[in-house]
Amino acid sequence: MKNFQVNKYGYFTEDGKEFVITTPKTPAPWMNYIWNGRWAGLVSHTGGGYSFYLTPRDNRLTRYRYNCLPWDQPGRYIYVRDKKIANYFSLSWAPTIELKYDYYECRHGLGYTKIITENLGIRGEVTYFVPRDYDIEIWLVKLKNLTNERRDLDIFAYIELIMGNALNDLINQPNDKHFPDVYFDGDLKSIVATRRYWVTNRGVSVAQPNHAWPYYLIFSTSLEIKGFDGDKEKFIGRWRSNANPEAVELGSCFNTEITAGDPCAVIQSELELEEGEEKEFVFFMFLVDKPSLHTNERLKRNSKAYNKASEILNKFKNLGFVHQKFDELKKYWDDYLKTLQVKTPDEKLNLFVNVWNRYQIAVTFDMSRNAGYYHGGLLFGTGIRDQMQDIFGELIANPKRVRDRILEVCSYQFKDGSMLHNFFRISRTGEKTGHCDTPLWLPFGIITYLKETADFNLLYEKVEYYDGGSGTVLQHLIKAIEYSLNNLGKHGLLKFGRGDWNDTLDYVGVKGKGETVWGSEFLAYILREVIELFNYLGLKQFLKKYSEEYLKIANNINRFCWDGKWYIRGFKDDGKPFGSSKNREGKIFANPQAWAVISGIADEERTKMCLKSVEKYLDTPKGPKILHPPFTKVDPSIGLATRCVPGKKENGAIFNHVASWVFLAELIAGNAERAYQIYHATLPLNNAIDADLYKMEPYVYSEYVTSPDHPSFGEASHSWLTGSSDWFFKSVVEYMLGVRPTYAGLLIDPCIPSSWKSFSVNRLFRGVEYRIEVLNPDGVNKGVKEIWVDGKKYGDRILPVF
Ligand code: GLC
């Protein structure tokens, strides 16, 4: 595909691997991630964003100001100052956004962001990235003199630091500022920064921990260093801002070091550029371990940490090495994407599934709903529910990482089968909220992993329970199910607890009586999957019980929850139904319709009827809504959903996660054309055409798009961290293109638009590349006539494992 212009702000490059933003004044900060699973940063198209190590709440490295004006600040800034004319600009446009630039371009690529600007006759190019195998953040810079005279420049690289607990930074910064130490180490030729005291309290608390932040942060460059600053107040100057730091304006750092105050890291270097000359250099930032949690000493010469720091400094001051790391990063993503490539007649679908949708779910695998522009990384930690859904893309490229994640999640299960709802790495804390679906996502993750890999050894790995003792993964799985089966209410449905998948139905079941239809369908789905697994493995013990329980739950849903044309959403604590035609508002919800089909509890007639009802009541030109009509009156017995404004969030928005399940349900029901229509109605590439309305990044899914029930119909919010990216991907690949992992092998079962005459899927499966070509000469939607494997007709729809 040629460069694909999405809207007036940007386009995809021909190979699809970069999204190029051609004007900085986008309708919102458009983000990207630079990360390797340990060191992580968000980078916007203006250099804005923050970095963290392992976890964004407890170990935030750099500062990003929520609700900042101008927004999207601070960031990773490099100011270039011409000595002769005493004028300067920033290479990432921000924070010097009032200046007139001659050129601006931002290239968001896979794991890197490159910003190119021209100003004052200088062309600057800065590439931000994190290598896969070093926990280091790199800002690789090229400067070119576009004029025909020699230029004498000063370069200032600037970052604002937190080094520790970001929540504490928000609530107690004036006190927290007594603990940072920042100084310049003349031998290492680097800024060294640390914090004498590290708050690891999990919430707002006066309880005091008793330890230091366990690292020294090193900030350095390949250039000779002329000056530095560690004191933000001094560098910026009083009553000034990032747009006009005093040091930059004067052309000279103050060489400040602090043992208390607001920390930053600034390095000043000089650069001469002859007419037309271009030079390249690098700034970088990394951590080394402190020898003890009970020391406030500076980094000691010849200590282990010091030697480690020198070793890394030597490596990364070498531009050849930095380029090698960048090339390796590009190769990493090329190899990653190669593990699944589709070619269909639909170029937009190809671009999304092959590159950006897949990339987005690599991000959700590591960020879950934790660290984004709309998820501050302070409150939720890693949600078990989301984490176990965020594995579909990673699984194909890196099954080992998914395996490790499943083992980690097992360790947050209690002996009785209940679960922490979320967890924070490092502190290994979390909250047990009582959402009824949370325990069941563990079996979901395990089953998804096993179908892909057939690595049944996983089931016999031992993992400790959160409250002590240990059990095999298989025991963890059984406990999750048993816990849920012991948690049924009056109608034999799963009790709602503090919510199910829908967090905003948080008061339906607080008194312990309310029941959820979606949750019960999810339980039925898990039971059906576990029955299939146990059958395959010959694990007889629970088979009979689970088969009976599946039928019971399916019957209960069909008996008590069929409303005539659709399934209700549940029963409240007082036993009254909601999501029913009897209600005045919130009469129909999409979740129970989609999952009635996905879990197989709806017969053919009800499948047809409930999907038709979704089409009739929930459809919009931008996809199906989560419910209708939205709540205009607060219903305290339902909760937050009814407090959201009609048409947004869970109160009637086009909530893409749910839309992806409706899409999947339509595919399972065999309605290819309708499913395809939903796919395109929700595809960001289509909705972002009107960028000023849509606002979010065109290259990733957003959590929701406002529905026609609100005046801002078509506006999206909460981009990047959404389960819709994972489910749209899975549903397209496994149910639309129909190449689906089963224990026995890859099943072929497409459900495609009849206009598609052919398509192909190249996919790595259990270490072997499958090149699958599907021909549709008769223009049907589904049904496989014959299968050929390696030139021979093959009698099964499940391809062999080689
Ligand atoms: C958000 C949450 C997710 C939840 C959904 C619906 O996306 O991260 O966990 O399922 O909202 O409430």
PDB file of C-alpha atoms in Angstrom, residues 618-773:
ATOM      1  CA  LEU A 618     -27.726  -0.673  20.103  1.00  0.00           C
ATOM      2  CA  ASP A 619     -26.411  -0.035  16.620  1.00  0.00           C
ATOM      3  CA  THR A 620     -24.818   3.266  15.606  1.00  0.00           C
ATOM      4  CA  PRO A 621     -22.784   4.152  12.520  1.00  0.00           C
ATOM      5  CA  LYS A 622     -19.673   3.757  14.700  1.00  0.00           C
ATOM      6  CA  GLY A 623     -20.511   0.380  16.175  1.00  0.00           C
ATOM      7  CA  PRO A 624     -22.859  -1.081  18.780  1.00  0.00           C
ATOM      8  CA  LYS A 625     -23.380   0.668  22.119  1.00  0.00           C
ATOM      9  CA  ILE A 626     -22.883  -1.042  25.445  1.00  0.00           C
ATOM     10  CA  LEU A 627     -26.498  -0.425  26.515  1.00  0.00           C
ATOM     11  CA  HIS A 628     -29.703   1.413  25.620  1.00  0.00           C
ATOM     12  CA  PRO A 629     -31.269   3.699  26.565  1.00  0.00           C
ATOM     13  CA  PRO A 630     -28.551   5.278  28.698  1.00  0.00           C
ATOM     14  CA  PHE A 631     -29.356   6.111  32.299  1.00  0.00           C
ATOM     15  CA  THR A 632     -30.432   9.695  32.769  1.00  0.00           C
ATOM     16  CA  LYS A 633     -31.402   9.136  36.403  1.00  0.00           C
ATOM     17  CA  VAL A 634     -28.988   7.963  39.048  1.00  0.00           C
ATOM     18  CA  ASP A 635     -29.839   4.510  40.299  1.00  0.00           C
ATOM     19  CA  PRO A 636     -27.819   3.907  43.463  1.00  0.00           C
ATOM     20  CA  SER A 637     -28.754   0.244  43.376  1.00  0.00           C
ATOM     21  CA  ILE A 638     -26.793  -0.061  40.113  1.00  0.00           C
ATOM     22  CA  GLY A 639     -23.970   2.372  40.731  1.00  0.00           C
ATOM     23  CA  LEU A 640     -21.423   4.217  38.676  1.00  0.00           C
ATOM     24  CA  ALA A 641     -22.826   3.382  35.231  1.00  0.00           C
ATOM     25  CA  THR A 642     -25.862   5.458  36.089  1.00  0.00           C
ATOM     26  CA  ARG A 643     -23.700   8.362  37.231  1.00  0.00           C
ATOM     27  CA  CYS A 644     -21.779   8.570  33.948  1.00  0.00           C
ATOM     28  CA  VAL A 645     -23.134  11.062  31.467  1.00  0.00           C
ATOM     29  CA  PRO A 646     -25.439   9.409  28.891  1.00  0.00           C
ATOM     30  CA  GLY A 647     -23.516   8.336  25.792  1.00  0.00           C
ATOM     31  CA  LYS A 648     -20.093   8.125  27.411  1.00  0.00           C
ATOM     32  CA  LYS A 649     -18.141   5.426  29.199  1.00  0.00           C
ATOM     33  CA  GLU A 650     -20.179   2.470  30.392  1.00  0.00           C
ATOM     34  CA  ASN A 651     -23.384   4.518  30.223  1.00  0.00           C
ATOM     35  CA  GLY A 652     -24.153   3.889  26.588  1.00  0.00           C
ATOM     36  CA  ALA A 653     -20.930   4.652  24.735  1.00  0.00           C
ATOM     37  CA  ILE A 654     -19.698   2.542  21.882  1.00  0.00           C
ATOM     38  CA  PHE A 655     -17.464   0.693  24.315  1.00  0.00           C
ATOM     39  CA  ASN A 656     -15.071  -0.997  21.940  1.00  0.00           C
ATOM     40  CA  HIS A 657     -14.305  -3.953  24.168  1.00  0.00           C
ATOM     41  CA  VAL A 658     -17.978  -4.885  24.100  1.00  0.00           C
ATOM     42  CA  ALA A 659     -18.212  -4.074  20.397  1.00  0.00           C
ATOM     43  CA  SER A 660     -15.401  -6.579  19.792  1.00  0.00           C
ATOM     44  CA  TRP A 661     -17.478  -9.243  21.573  1.00  0.00           C
ATOM     45  CA  VAL A 662     -20.530  -8.441  19.468  1.00  0.00           C
ATOM     46  CA  PHE A 663     -18.262  -8.777  16.432  1.00  0.00           C
ATOM     47  CA  LEU A 664     -17.077 -12.167  17.713  1.00  0.00           C
ATOM     48  CA  ALA A 665     -20.613 -13.331  18.471  1.00  0.00           C
ATOM     49  CA  GLU A 666     -21.753 -12.441  14.947  1.00  0.00           C
ATOM     50  CA  LEU A 667     -18.834 -14.432  13.534  1.00  0.00           C
ATOM     51  CA  ILE A 668     -19.649 -17.428  15.699  1.00  0.00           C
ATOM     52  CA  ALA A 669     -23.261 -17.152  14.566  1.00  0.00           C
ATOM     53  CA  GLY A 670     -22.001 -17.161  10.983  1.00  0.00           C
ATOM     54  CA  ASN A 671     -23.094 -13.625  10.114  1.00  0.00           C
ATOM     55  CA  ALA A 672     -20.018 -12.628   8.163  1.00  0.00           C
ATOM     56  CA  GLU A 673     -21.375  -9.515   6.467  1.00  0.00           C
ATOM     57  CA  ARG A 674     -22.791  -8.062   9.665  1.00  0.00           C
ATOM     58  CA  ALA A 675     -19.548  -8.822  11.529  1.00  0.00           C
ATOM     59  CA  TYR A 676     -17.527  -7.154   8.800  1.00  0.00           C
ATOM     60  CA  GLN A 677     -19.735  -4.112   9.032  1.00  0.00           C
ATOM     61  CA  ILE A 678     -19.057  -3.888  12.790  1.00  0.00           C
ATOM     62  CA  TYR A 679     -15.329  -4.296  12.146  1.00  0.00           C
ATOM     63  CA  HIS A 680     -15.245  -1.280   9.864  1.00  0.00           C
ATOM     64  CA  ALA A 681     -17.677   0.773  11.931  1.00  0.00           C
ATOM     65  CA  THR A 682     -15.321   0.525  14.908  1.00  0.00           C
ATOM     66  CA  LEU A 683     -11.967   0.597  13.101  1.00  0.00           C
ATOM     67  CA  PRO A 684      -9.974   3.633  14.334  1.00  0.00           C
ATOM     68  CA  LEU A 685      -8.656   4.237  10.811  1.00  0.00           C
ATOM     69  CA  ASN A 686     -12.198   4.995   9.707  1.00  0.00           C
ATOM     70  CA  ASN A 687     -13.381   6.951  12.702  1.00  0.00           C
ATOM     71  CA  ALA A 688     -10.231   9.032  12.963  1.00  0.00           C
ATOM     72  CA  ILE A 689     -10.784  10.531   9.520  1.00  0.00           C
ATOM     73  CA  ASP A 690     -12.591  13.346  11.273  1.00  0.00           C
ATOM     74  CA  ALA A 691      -9.652  13.792  13.621  1.00  0.00           C
ATOM     75  CA  ASP A 692     -10.834  16.949  15.309  1.00  0.00           C
ATOM     76  CA  LEU A 693     -13.953  15.140  16.406  1.00  0.00           C
ATOM     77  CA  TYR A 694     -12.414  11.748  17.144  1.00  0.00           C
ATOM     78  CA  LYS A 695      -9.326  13.233  18.860  1.00  0.00           C
ATOM     79  CA  MET A 696      -7.458  10.014  19.738  1.00  0.00           C
ATOM     80  CA  GLU A 697      -4.591   8.376  17.895  1.00  0.00           C
ATOM     81  CA  PRO A 698      -5.734   6.841  14.586  1.00  0.00           C
ATOM     82  CA  TYR A 699      -3.264   3.949  14.875  1.00  0.00           C
ATOM     83  CA  VAL A 700      -4.703   2.262  17.973  1.00  0.00           C
ATOM     84  CA  TYR A 701      -8.085   1.369  19.424  1.00  0.00           C
ATOM     85  CA  SER A 702      -9.571   3.586  22.104  1.00  0.00           C
ATOM     86  CA  GLU A 703     -11.620   2.340  24.999  1.00  0.00           C
ATOM     87  CA  TYR A 704     -14.765   4.018  23.809  1.00  0.00           C
ATOM     88  CA  VAL A 705     -16.320   6.351  21.272  1.00  0.00           C
ATOM     89  CA  THR A 706     -19.148   8.628  22.395  1.00  0.00           C
ATOM     90  CA  SER A 707     -22.517   7.464  21.099  1.00  0.00           C
ATOM     91  CA  PRO A 708     -25.293   9.577  19.536  1.00  0.00           C
ATOM     92  CA  ASP A 709     -26.752   9.926  23.049  1.00  0.00           C
ATOM     93  CA  HIS A 710     -24.267  12.706  23.765  1.00  0.00           C
ATOM     94  CA  PRO A 711     -23.606  15.897  21.765  1.00  0.00           C
ATOM     95  CA  SER A 712     -19.988  14.848  21.208  1.00  0.00           C
ATOM     96  CA  PHE A 713     -20.981  11.737  19.226  1.00  0.00           C
ATOM     97  CA  GLY A 714     -17.877  10.340  17.540  1.00  0.00           C
ATOM     98  CA  GLU A 715     -15.349  11.587  20.103  1.00  0.00           C
ATOM     99  CA  ALA A 716     -13.062   8.843  21.383  1.00  0.00           C
ATOM    100  CA  SER A 717     -11.285   8.559  24.707  1.00  0.00           C
ATOM    101  CA  HIS A 718      -8.820   6.380  26.604  1.00  0.00           C
ATOM    102  CA  SER A 719      -6.680   5.275  23.707  1.00  0.00           C
ATOM    103  CA  TRP A 720      -4.075   2.486  23.806  1.00  0.00           C
ATOM    104  CA  LEU A 721      -4.941   0.523  26.931  1.00  0.00           C
ATOM    105  CA  THR A 722      -8.110  -1.326  26.027  1.00  0.00           C
ATOM    106  CA  GLY A 723      -9.086  -4.958  25.753  1.00  0.00           C
ATOM    107  CA  SER A 724     -10.788  -4.220  22.438  1.00  0.00           C
ATOM    108  CA  SER A 725      -7.408  -4.279  20.728  1.00  0.00           C
ATOM    109  CA  ASP A 726      -6.809  -7.823  21.938  1.00  0.00           C
ATOM    110  CA  TRP A 727     -10.289  -9.099  21.164  1.00  0.00           C
ATOM    111  CA  PHE A 728     -10.597  -7.536  17.729  1.00  0.00           C
ATOM    112  CA  PHE A 729      -7.258  -9.063  16.847  1.00  0.00           C
ATOM    113  CA  LYS A 730      -8.174 -12.497  18.171  1.00  0.00           C
ATOM    114  CA  SER A 731     -11.604 -12.421  16.572  1.00  0.00           C
ATOM    115  CA  VAL A 732     -10.320 -11.387  13.147  1.00  0.00           C
ATOM    116  CA  VAL A 733      -7.558 -13.955  13.065  1.00  0.00           C
ATOM    117  CA  GLU A 734      -9.280 -16.873  14.733  1.00  0.00           C
ATOM    118  CA  TYR A 735     -12.924 -16.435  13.794  1.00  0.00           C
ATOM    119  CA  MET A 736     -13.069 -14.265  10.687  1.00  0.00           C
ATOM    120  CA  LEU A 737     -10.024 -15.595   8.885  1.00  0.00           C
ATOM    121  CA  GLY A 738     -10.767 -18.680  10.938  1.00  0.00           C
ATOM    122  CA  VAL A 739      -7.268 -19.923  11.720  1.00  0.00           C
ATOM    123  CA  ARG A 740      -7.789 -21.049  15.277  1.00  0.00           C
ATOM    124  CA  PRO A 741      -5.517 -22.927  17.680  1.00  0.00           C
ATOM    125  CA  THR A 742      -6.985 -26.082  19.211  1.00  0.00           C
ATOM    126  CA  TYR A 743      -5.230 -28.720  21.292  1.00  0.00           C
ATOM    127  CA  ALA A 744      -5.020 -31.016  18.273  1.00  0.00           C
ATOM    128  CA  GLY A 745      -3.758 -28.407  15.825  1.00  0.00           C
ATOM    129  CA  LEU A 746      -4.803 -25.381  13.805  1.00  0.00           C
ATOM    130  CA  LEU A 747      -8.461 -25.402  12.894  1.00  0.00           C
ATOM    131  CA  ILE A 748      -9.526 -23.799   9.607  1.00  0.00           C
ATOM    132  CA  ASP A 749     -12.994 -22.257   9.816  1.00  0.00           C
ATOM    133  CA  PRO A 750     -13.296 -18.850   8.104  1.00  0.00           C
ATOM    134  CA  CYS A 751     -16.325 -16.581   8.171  1.00  0.00           C
ATOM    135  CA  ILE A 752     -15.601 -13.881   5.594  1.00  0.00           C
ATOM    136  CA  PRO A 753     -17.376 -11.380   3.376  1.00  0.00           C
ATOM    137  CA  SER A 754     -18.575 -13.149   0.243  1.00  0.00           C
ATOM    138  CA  SER A 755     -16.766 -10.583  -1.897  1.00  0.00           C
ATOM    139  CA  TRP A 756     -13.403 -11.946  -0.764  1.00  0.00           C
ATOM    140  CA  LYS A 757     -12.134 -14.333  -3.406  1.00  0.00           C
ATOM    141  CA  SER A 758      -9.065 -15.365  -1.451  1.00  0.00           C
ATOM    142  CA  PHE A 759      -6.793 -14.523   1.450  1.00  0.00           C
ATOM    143  CA  SER A 760      -3.766 -15.917   3.176  1.00  0.00           C
ATOM    144  CA  VAL A 761      -2.475 -16.295   6.722  1.00  0.00           C
ATOM    145  CA  ASN A 762       1.160 -16.985   7.534  1.00  0.00           C
ATOM    146  CA  ARG A 763       1.469 -17.993  11.099  1.00  0.00           C
ATOM    147  CA  LEU A 764       3.982 -19.525  13.443  1.00  0.00           C
ATOM    148  CA  PHE A 765       2.377 -22.363  15.346  1.00  0.00           C
ATOM    149  CA  ARG A 766       4.267 -24.568  17.769  1.00  0.00           C
ATOM    150  CA  GLY A 767       7.562 -23.679  16.152  1.00  0.00           C
ATOM    151  CA  VAL A 768       6.463 -24.271  12.554  1.00  0.00           C
ATOM    152  CA  GLU A 769       5.473 -21.705   9.951  1.00  0.00           C
ATOM    153  CA  TYR A 770       2.087 -22.439   8.404  1.00  0.00           C
ATOM    154  CA  ARG A 771       1.395 -20.791   5.071  1.00  0.00           C
ATOM    155  CA  ILE A 772      -2.326 -20.977   4.676  1.00  0.00           C
ATOM    156  CA  GLU A 773      -4.092 -19.908   1.518  1.00  0.00           C
TER     157      GLU A 773
END
